[in-house]
Amino acid sequence: MRIYVLLALVAAAVTYLTTPLARWLALRTGAITAVRDRDVHVTPIPRMGGVAMLLGMAVAIAFASRMPFLAGEFRTSTAWAILAGAAMVCLLGAADDIWELDWVTKLTGQLLAAGVMVWLGQVQLYALPIWGQTIPSSRMSLVVTVLIVVVAMNAVNFVDGLDGLAAGLIAIGGTAFFIYTYLLTADTGAESYANLATMMVAVLVGACIGFLPHNFHPARIFMGDSGSMLIGLTIAAAGIHVTGQVDAAAVTTRQQFPAFLPLLLPVAVLLLPLVDMGLAVVRRVGAGKSPFHPDRRHLHHRLLQLGHSHRRAVLIMYLWTALFAFGGAALVRWTTTQVLWAVGVGMVVALGLTLGPLRGRRAQGPPGGAGGAGGRPGNDGGPDGGDDGGHDDDGPVRGRLEVGVG
């Protein structure tokens, strides 16, 4: 456990110290989030914080490769393949932060990065660790794995709409995932607690924590597409990898559902953005519009409209994520009935805080678009970038402003 905590601290320290460098680079290259009439932020904010997060993760992984405790996890290329995929999407996102790439280019880049990671590192979903279910062919396995990774990247990109939101959600959910994978490794009788997925999640959580002081409201920098796609790919890869490490034959009836959770826990972590994305697609298609058409009816918009402040809206979404993520992780130690009771009580409390007396006066009209942790707020949709990425279908305001870099 101490080794993983040390790696998280290394990632956090490097990310924290290099984020000002990423901010300077964003200002120099024109990666600036312009202010539009529907945005929450009121001053132009640089993006590209994902570059600092990548540096933090890379240094921590290189550090881990020199540790005897984790030496066995670097006998294959998996860790480096995940890092390579993360670097590819980070660079893709950085390019989008600067030049605002079209959605075809972004989707192509995402598919390529996911494919390279899967091909080089065998980060692939071959079977489900329950009832011996297998994916019929290696080609289908590759397609399913790449699809999962791309969806995860865009889900994080989509939710990145308020200061500190995406980084905080992944830090909280990733912590639950880290605890789960660590305990699962112990429960399955492994000779060593060294585990690649646990290491990757620890490093990811550290990078998010290191970035948050610069990104929490009022943010001085957004993570941009370079960050949202980076953390989406990493948490998806960790979930897929640890699922593949579970021996279905060695899993008892009592462990079957918990053993299946490595694949489901990332879903729990991304539950809010996935629900938000699904509702947006249904809402827009039902209105005869493109599913990527921007609007101001996301979950975080609704929280602001209910009268919550910017910070309180973020904290409420943190609470909901913690409830589902830690509820899922608890299944490794407690029965399903016990966990459902605890989650049920937590949902009542969370609902009370969401709709209760802590709210301020109800906002008049829909709030502005997302001015958040990720970059160019207010846009939506898959590979065109969610609230933090891409450009609007109805004509964007370019994010390249003349801002002094001092």
Coordinates of C-alpha atoms in Angstrom, one line a residue:
M1 CA 0.0 0.0 0.0
R2 CA 2.8 2.4 0.9
I3 CA 4.4 2.0 -2.5
Y4 CA 1.2 3.0 -4.3
V5 CA 0.7 6.0 -2.0
L6 CA 4.3 7.1 -2.8
L7 CA 3.6 6.8 -6.5
A8 CA 0.4 8.9 -6.2
L9 CA 2.4 11.5 -4.3
V10 CA 5.1 11.6 -7.0
A11 CA 2.5 12.0 -9.7
A12 CA 0.7 14.7 -7.7
A13 CA 3.9 16.7 -7.0
V14 CA 5.1 16.6 -10.6
T15 CA 1.7 17.6 -11.9
Y16 CA 1.3 20.4 -9.4
L17 CA 4.8 21.8 -10.1
T18 CA 4.5 21.6 -13.9
T19 CA 1.0 22.9 -14.2
P20 CA 2.2 26.6 -14.3
L21 CA 4.5 25.5 -17.2
A22 CA 1.5 24.1 -19.0
R23 CA -0.4 27.3 -18.4
W24 CA 2.5 29.3 -19.8
L25 CA 2.6 27.0 -22.8
A26 CA -1.2 27.5 -23.3
L27 CA -0.8 31.3 -23.3
R28 CA 2.1 31.1 -25.7
T29 CA 0.2 28.9 -28.2
G30 CA -3.2 30.6 -27.9
A31 CA -4.9 27.7 -26.2
I32 CA -7.3 30.0 -24.4
T33 CA -11.0 29.5 -23.5
A34 CA -12.9 32.5 -24.8
V35 CA -15.8 33.9 -22.9
R36 CA -19.2 33.5 -24.5
D37 CA -22.7 34.6 -23.3
R38 CA -23.5 31.1 -22.0
D39 CA -20.3 30.4 -20.1
V40 CA -19.8 30.4 -16.4
H41 CA -16.3 31.8 -16.4
V42 CA -16.0 35.5 -16.9
T43 CA -12.4 35.9 -18.0
P44 CA -10.4 34.0 -20.7
I45 CA -8.8 30.9 -19.2
P46 CA -5.8 28.9 -20.6
R47 CA -6.3 25.2 -21.1
M48 CA -3.9 22.3 -21.8
G49 CA -3.5 21.3 -18.2
G50 CA -3.5 17.7 -19.4
V51 CA 0.1 18.1 -20.5
A52 CA 1.1 18.6 -16.8
M53 CA -1.0 15.6 -15.8
L54 CA 0.8 13.5 -18.5
L55 CA 4.2 14.5 -17.2
G56 CA 3.1 13.6 -13.6
M57 CA 1.9 10.2 -14.7
A58 CA 5.0 9.5 -16.8
V59 CA 7.5 10.4 -14.1
A60 CA 5.6 8.3 -11.6
I61 CA 5.4 5.3 -13.9
A62 CA 9.1 5.6 -14.7
F63 CA 9.8 5.7 -11.0
A64 CA 7.7 2.6 -10.5
S65 CA 9.6 0.7 -13.1
R66 CA 12.7 0.9 -10.9
M67 CA 11.0 -0.5 -7.8
P68 CA 11.7 -4.2 -7.1
F69 CA 8.1 -4.5 -5.7
L70 CA 6.6 -3.7 -9.1
A71 CA 9.4 -5.1 -11.3
G72 CA 7.2 -8.0 -12.4
E73 CA 4.5 -5.7 -13.8
F74 CA 7.1 -4.3 -16.2
R75 CA 8.1 -7.6 -17.7
T76 CA 5.5 -7.0 -20.4
S77 CA 4.9 -3.9 -22.4
T78 CA 1.4 -3.2 -20.9
A79 CA 2.3 -0.3 -18.7
W80 CA 4.3 1.4 -21.4
A81 CA 1.5 0.8 -23.9
I82 CA -1.0 2.5 -21.6
L83 CA 1.4 5.4 -21.2
A84 CA 1.9 5.5 -25.0
G85 CA -1.9 5.6 -25.6
A86 CA -2.3 8.3 -22.9
A87 CA 0.5 10.4 -24.6
M88 CA -1.2 10.1 -28.0
V89 CA -4.6 11.3 -26.8
C90 CA -2.9 14.0 -24.7
L91 CA -1.1 15.3 -27.8
L92 CA -4.3 15.0 -29.8
G93 CA -6.2 17.0 -27.1
A94 CA -3.4 19.6 -27.0
A95 CA -3.7 20.1 -30.7
D96 CA -7.5 20.5 -30.4
D97 CA -7.0 22.9 -27.5
I98 CA -4.9 25.1 -29.9
W99 CA -6.5 24.6 -33.3
E100 CA -9.9 23.2 -32.6
L101 CA -9.9 20.0 -34.7
D102 CA -13.0 18.8 -36.4
W103 CA -14.8 15.8 -34.9
V104 CA -13.7 13.3 -37.6
T105 CA -10.0 14.1 -36.9
K106 CA -10.6 13.7 -33.2
L107 CA -12.5 10.5 -33.5
T108 CA -9.8 9.0 -35.8
G109 CA -7.1 10.0 -33.3
Q110 CA -9.0 8.5 -30.4
L111 CA -9.5 5.2 -32.3
L112 CA -5.8 5.1 -33.3
A113 CA -4.6 5.7 -29.8
A114 CA -6.9 3.1 -28.3
G115 CA -5.9 0.7 -31.0
V116 CA -2.2 1.2 -30.4
M117 CA -2.6 0.7 -26.7
V118 CA -4.6 -2.5 -27.1
W119 CA -2.3 -3.9 -29.8
L120 CA 1.0 -3.1 -28.1
G121 CA 0.0 -3.9 -24.5
Q122 CA -2.7 -6.6 -24.9
V123 CA -5.0 -4.4 -22.8
Q124 CA -7.9 -6.3 -24.1
L125 CA -11.2 -7.7 -22.9
Y126 CA -11.2 -11.4 -23.8
A127 CA -13.7 -12.8 -21.3
L128 CA -16.0 -11.8 -18.5
P129 CA -15.0 -13.2 -15.1
I130 CA -18.5 -14.6 -14.4
W131 CA -20.1 -17.8 -15.7
G132 CA -17.1 -18.3 -18.0
Q133 CA -18.5 -16.0 -20.7
T134 CA -16.0 -15.3 -23.5
I135 CA -15.9 -12.9 -26.4
P136 CA -16.3 -15.1 -29.6
S137 CA -13.3 -13.9 -31.5
S138 CA -10.1 -11.9 -31.1
R139 CA -11.3 -9.4 -33.7
M140 CA -14.5 -8.8 -31.8
S141 CA -12.5 -8.5 -28.6
L142 CA -10.4 -5.8 -30.1
V143 CA -13.4 -3.8 -31.4
V144 CA -15.2 -4.1 -28.0
T145 CA -12.1 -3.0 -26.1
V146 CA -11.5 0.0 -28.4
L147 CA -15.1 1.0 -28.2
I148 CA -15.1 1.0 -24.4
V149 CA -12.0 3.1 -24.3
V150 CA -13.3 5.7 -26.7
V151 CA -16.7 5.9 -24.9
A152 CA -14.8 6.5 -21.6
M153 CA -12.7 9.2 -23.1
N154 CA -15.7 11.1 -24.4
A155 CA -17.7 10.6 -21.3
V156 CA -15.0 12.4 -19.2
N157 CA -14.7 15.0 -21.9
F158 CA -18.5 15.5 -21.8
V159 CA -18.8 16.1 -18.1
D160 CA -15.9 18.5 -17.9
G161 CA -18.0 21.6 -17.4
L162 CA -17.3 23.2 -14.1
D163 CA -14.1 24.2 -12.4
G164 CA -12.5 21.1 -10.8
L165 CA -15.4 18.8 -11.8
A166 CA -13.7 16.2 -14.0
A167 CA -10.4 16.0 -12.0
G168 CA -12.4 15.7 -8.8
L169 CA -14.8 13.0 -10.0
I170 CA -11.9 10.9 -11.3
A171 CA -9.8 11.4 -8.1
I172 CA -12.8 10.3 -6.0
G173 CA -13.9 7.4 -8.2
G174 CA -10.3 6.4 -8.9
T175 CA -9.6 6.2 -5.2
A176 CA -12.6 3.8 -4.8
F177 CA -11.3 1.8 -7.8
F178 CA -7.8 1.7 -6.3
I179 CA -9.1 0.3 -2.9
Y180 CA -11.2 -2.2 -4.8
T181 CA -8.4 -3.6 -7.0
Y182 CA -6.0 -3.7 -4.0
L183 CA -8.5 -5.7 -1.9
L184 CA -9.5 -7.9 -4.8
T185 CA -5.9 -8.8 -5.4
A186 CA -5.6 -9.9 -1.7
D187 CA -8.9 -11.8 -1.8
T188 CA -8.0 -13.8 -4.9
G189 CA -5.0 -15.3 -3.0
A190 CA -2.2 -13.5 -5.1
E191 CA 1.3 -14.1 -3.8
S192 CA 2.1 -10.4 -4.2
Y193 CA -0.1 -7.3 -3.9
A194 CA 1.7 -5.8 -6.9
N195 CA -0.8 -5.1 -9.6
L196 CA -0.5 -3.0 -12.8
A197 CA -4.1 -1.8 -12.7
T198 CA -3.8 -0.7 -9.1
M199 CA -0.5 1.1 -9.9
M200 CA -2.1 2.9 -12.9
V201 CA -5.1 4.1 -10.9
A202 CA -2.9 5.3 -8.1
V203 CA -0.8 7.3 -10.5
L204 CA -4.0 8.7 -12.2
V205 CA -5.5 9.7 -8.8
G206 CA -2.2 11.5 -7.9
A207 CA -2.2 13.4 -11.2
C208 CA -5.8 14.6 -10.6
I209 CA -5.0 15.6 -7.0
G210 CA -2.0 17.5 -8.2
F211 CA -4.0 19.4 -10.8
L212 CA -7.0 20.3 -8.6
P213 CA -5.3 23.2 -6.6
H214 CA -4.9 25.0 -10.0
N215 CA -8.3 24.0 -11.3
F216 CA -10.8 24.3 -8.4
H217 CA -13.0 27.3 -8.6
P218 CA -11.9 29.9 -9.5
A219 CA -9.8 28.0 -11.9
R220 CA -6.5 29.4 -13.2
I221 CA -6.2 26.7 -15.9
F222 CA -8.5 24.1 -17.5
M223 CA -7.4 20.6 -18.3
G224 CA -8.7 20.8 -21.8
D225 CA -9.2 17.9 -24.1
S226 CA -5.6 17.0 -23.5
G227 CA -6.6 16.1 -19.9
S228 CA -10.1 14.8 -20.2
M229 CA -9.2 12.2 -22.9
L230 CA -6.0 11.3 -21.0
I231 CA -7.8 10.4 -17.7
G232 CA -10.7 8.7 -19.6
L233 CA -8.3 6.4 -21.5
T234 CA -6.3 5.5 -18.3
I235 CA -9.2 4.6 -16.1
A236 CA -10.8 2.5 -18.9
A237 CA -7.5 0.7 -19.5
A238 CA -7.1 -0.1 -15.8
G239 CA -10.6 -1.5 -15.6
I240 CA -10.2 -3.7 -18.7
H241 CA -6.8 -4.9 -17.5
V242 CA -7.8 -5.9 -14.0
T243 CA -10.9 -7.7 -15.4
G244 CA -8.7 -9.8 -17.6
Q245 CA -6.5 -10.7 -14.7
V246 CA -9.3 -12.5 -12.8
D247 CA -9.3 -16.2 -13.2
A248 CA -12.9 -17.2 -13.7
A249 CA -12.3 -20.7 -12.6
A250 CA -10.9 -19.6 -9.3
V251 CA -13.8 -17.2 -8.5
T252 CA -16.3 -18.6 -6.1
T253 CA -20.1 -18.0 -6.3
R254 CA -19.8 -15.4 -3.5
Q255 CA -17.1 -13.6 -5.5
Q256 CA -18.7 -13.7 -8.9
F257 CA -20.4 -10.3 -8.8
P258 CA -17.5 -8.5 -7.1
A259 CA -15.0 -10.1 -9.6
F260 CA -17.1 -8.6 -12.4
L261 CA -16.9 -5.2 -10.9
P262 CA -13.5 -4.1 -12.3
L263 CA -15.4 -3.6 -15.6
L264 CA -18.4 -2.0 -13.9
L265 CA -16.6 0.3 -11.4
P266 CA -15.3 2.6 -14.2
V267 CA -19.0 2.8 -15.2
A268 CA -19.9 3.8 -11.6
V269 CA -17.1 6.4 -11.7
L270 CA -18.4 7.8 -15.0
L271 CA -22.1 7.3 -14.2
L272 CA -22.9 11.0 -14.0
P273 CA -21.3 11.9 -17.4
L274 CA -22.7 8.8 -19.0
V275 CA -26.2 9.6 -17.8
D276 CA -25.8 13.2 -18.8
M277 CA -24.6 12.2 -22.2
G278 CA -27.4 9.8 -22.7
L279 CA -30.1 12.3 -21.6
A280 CA -28.6 14.9 -23.9
V281 CA -28.7 12.6 -27.0
V282 CA -32.3 11.6 -26.3
R283 CA -33.3 15.2 -25.6
R284 CA -31.7 16.6 -28.8
V285 CA -32.7 13.8 -31.2
G286 CA -36.2 14.0 -29.8
A287 CA -36.3 17.7 -30.6
G288 CA -35.1 17.0 -34.2
K289 CA -31.6 18.3 -33.6
S290 CA -28.1 16.9 -33.8
P291 CA -27.0 14.9 -30.7
F292 CA -24.0 17.2 -30.7
H293 CA -26.0 20.4 -30.7
P294 CA -25.0 22.5 -27.7
D295 CA -27.6 23.4 -25.0
R296 CA -27.8 24.5 -21.4
R297 CA -29.6 21.6 -19.8
H298 CA -26.7 19.5 -18.5
L299 CA -26.7 18.2 -14.9
H300 CA -24.3 20.9 -13.7
H301 CA -26.4 23.5 -15.5
R302 CA -29.5 22.3 -13.7
L303 CA -27.7 22.4 -10.3
L304 CA -26.8 26.0 -11.0
Q305 CA -30.3 26.8 -12.0
L306 CA -31.6 25.2 -8.8
G307 CA -29.7 27.9 -6.9
H308 CA -26.5 26.2 -6.0
S309 CA -23.2 28.1 -6.2
H310 CA -20.5 27.0 -8.6
R311 CA -18.5 25.3 -5.8
R312 CA -21.6 23.7 -4.2
A313 CA -22.7 22.2 -7.5
V314 CA -19.3 20.6 -8.0
L315 CA -19.3 19.3 -4.4
I316 CA -22.7 17.8 -4.9
M317 CA -21.6 15.9 -8.0
Y318 CA -18.5 14.8 -6.0
L319 CA -20.9 13.3 -3.4
W320 CA -23.0 11.4 -6.0
T321 CA -19.9 10.0 -7.6
A322 CA -18.4 8.9 -4.2
L323 CA -21.7 7.3 -3.3
F324 CA -21.8 5.0 -6.4
A325 CA -18.1 4.4 -6.7
F326 CA -17.4 3.5 -3.1
G327 CA -20.7 1.6 -3.0
G328 CA -19.5 -0.6 -5.8
A329 CA -16.1 -1.0 -4.2
A330 CA -17.7 -2.1 -0.9
L331 CA -19.0 -5.2 -2.5
V332 CA -15.5 -6.8 -2.2
R333 CA -16.0 -6.8 1.6
W334 CA -19.8 -6.6 2.3
T335 CA -22.8 -8.4 1.0
T336 CA -25.0 -7.0 -1.7
T337 CA -27.8 -6.4 0.7
Q338 CA -25.7 -4.5 3.1
V339 CA -24.3 -2.3 0.3
L340 CA -27.7 -1.6 -1.1
W341 CA -29.0 -0.5 2.2
A342 CA -26.0 1.8 2.7
V343 CA -26.2 3.2 -0.8
G344 CA -30.0 3.7 -0.3
V345 CA -29.4 5.8 2.8
G346 CA -26.6 7.7 1.1
M347 CA -28.9 8.5 -1.8
V348 CA -31.5 10.0 0.5
V349 CA -28.9 12.2 2.1
A350 CA -27.5 13.2 -1.3
L351 CA -30.9 13.9 -2.6
G352 CA -31.7 16.1 0.4
L353 CA -28.5 18.1 -0.2
T354 CA -29.2 18.4 -3.9
L355 CA -32.8 19.6 -3.5
G356 CA -32.8 20.8 0.1
P357 CA -32.5 24.2 1.9
L358 CA -28.8 24.7 1.2
R359 CA -29.8 26.1 -2.2
G360 CA -29.8 29.8 -2.8
R361 CA -32.4 31.7 -4.8
R362 CA -33.4 29.9 -8.0
A363 CA -31.5 31.2 -11.0
Q364 CA -33.6 33.2 -13.5
G365 CA -33.3 31.4 -16.8
P366 CA -30.9 28.8 -17.8
P367 CA -27.3 29.2 -16.5
G368 CA -24.4 29.8 -18.7
G369 CA -22.6 26.9 -20.3
A370 CA -19.9 25.0 -18.7
G371 CA -16.9 27.1 -17.7
G372 CA -15.1 24.2 -16.3
A373 CA -12.1 22.2 -15.7
G374 CA -11.8 21.1 -19.2
G375 CA -11.5 23.9 -21.6
R376 CA -13.9 25.3 -24.1
P377 CA -17.2 25.0 -22.3
G378 CA -20.7 24.8 -23.7
N379 CA -20.1 22.3 -26.5
D380 CA -21.3 18.8 -26.4
G381 CA -21.0 15.4 -27.8
G382 CA -18.8 12.5 -28.5
P383 CA -15.5 13.0 -30.3
D384 CA -16.2 16.6 -31.0
G385 CA -15.5 17.2 -27.3
G386 CA -18.0 17.6 -24.5
D387 CA -18.4 20.7 -22.5
D388 CA -14.7 21.2 -22.6
G389 CA -13.7 20.5 -26.1
G390 CA -14.3 21.0 -29.7
H391 CA -16.3 23.7 -31.3
D392 CA -20.0 24.5 -31.5
D393 CA -22.1 23.3 -34.3
D394 CA -23.7 26.7 -34.5
G395 CA -20.4 28.6 -35.0
P396 CA -17.8 28.8 -32.3
V397 CA -16.2 31.7 -30.8
R398 CA -12.5 30.9 -31.3
G399 CA -10.6 30.5 -28.1
R400 CA -7.5 32.3 -29.3
L401 CA -7.3 35.7 -27.7
E402 CA -4.5 38.1 -27.3
V403 CA -3.5 37.5 -23.7
G404 CA -0.2 38.7 -22.3
V405 CA 2.0 36.0 -20.9
G406 CA 4.0 38.2 -18.8

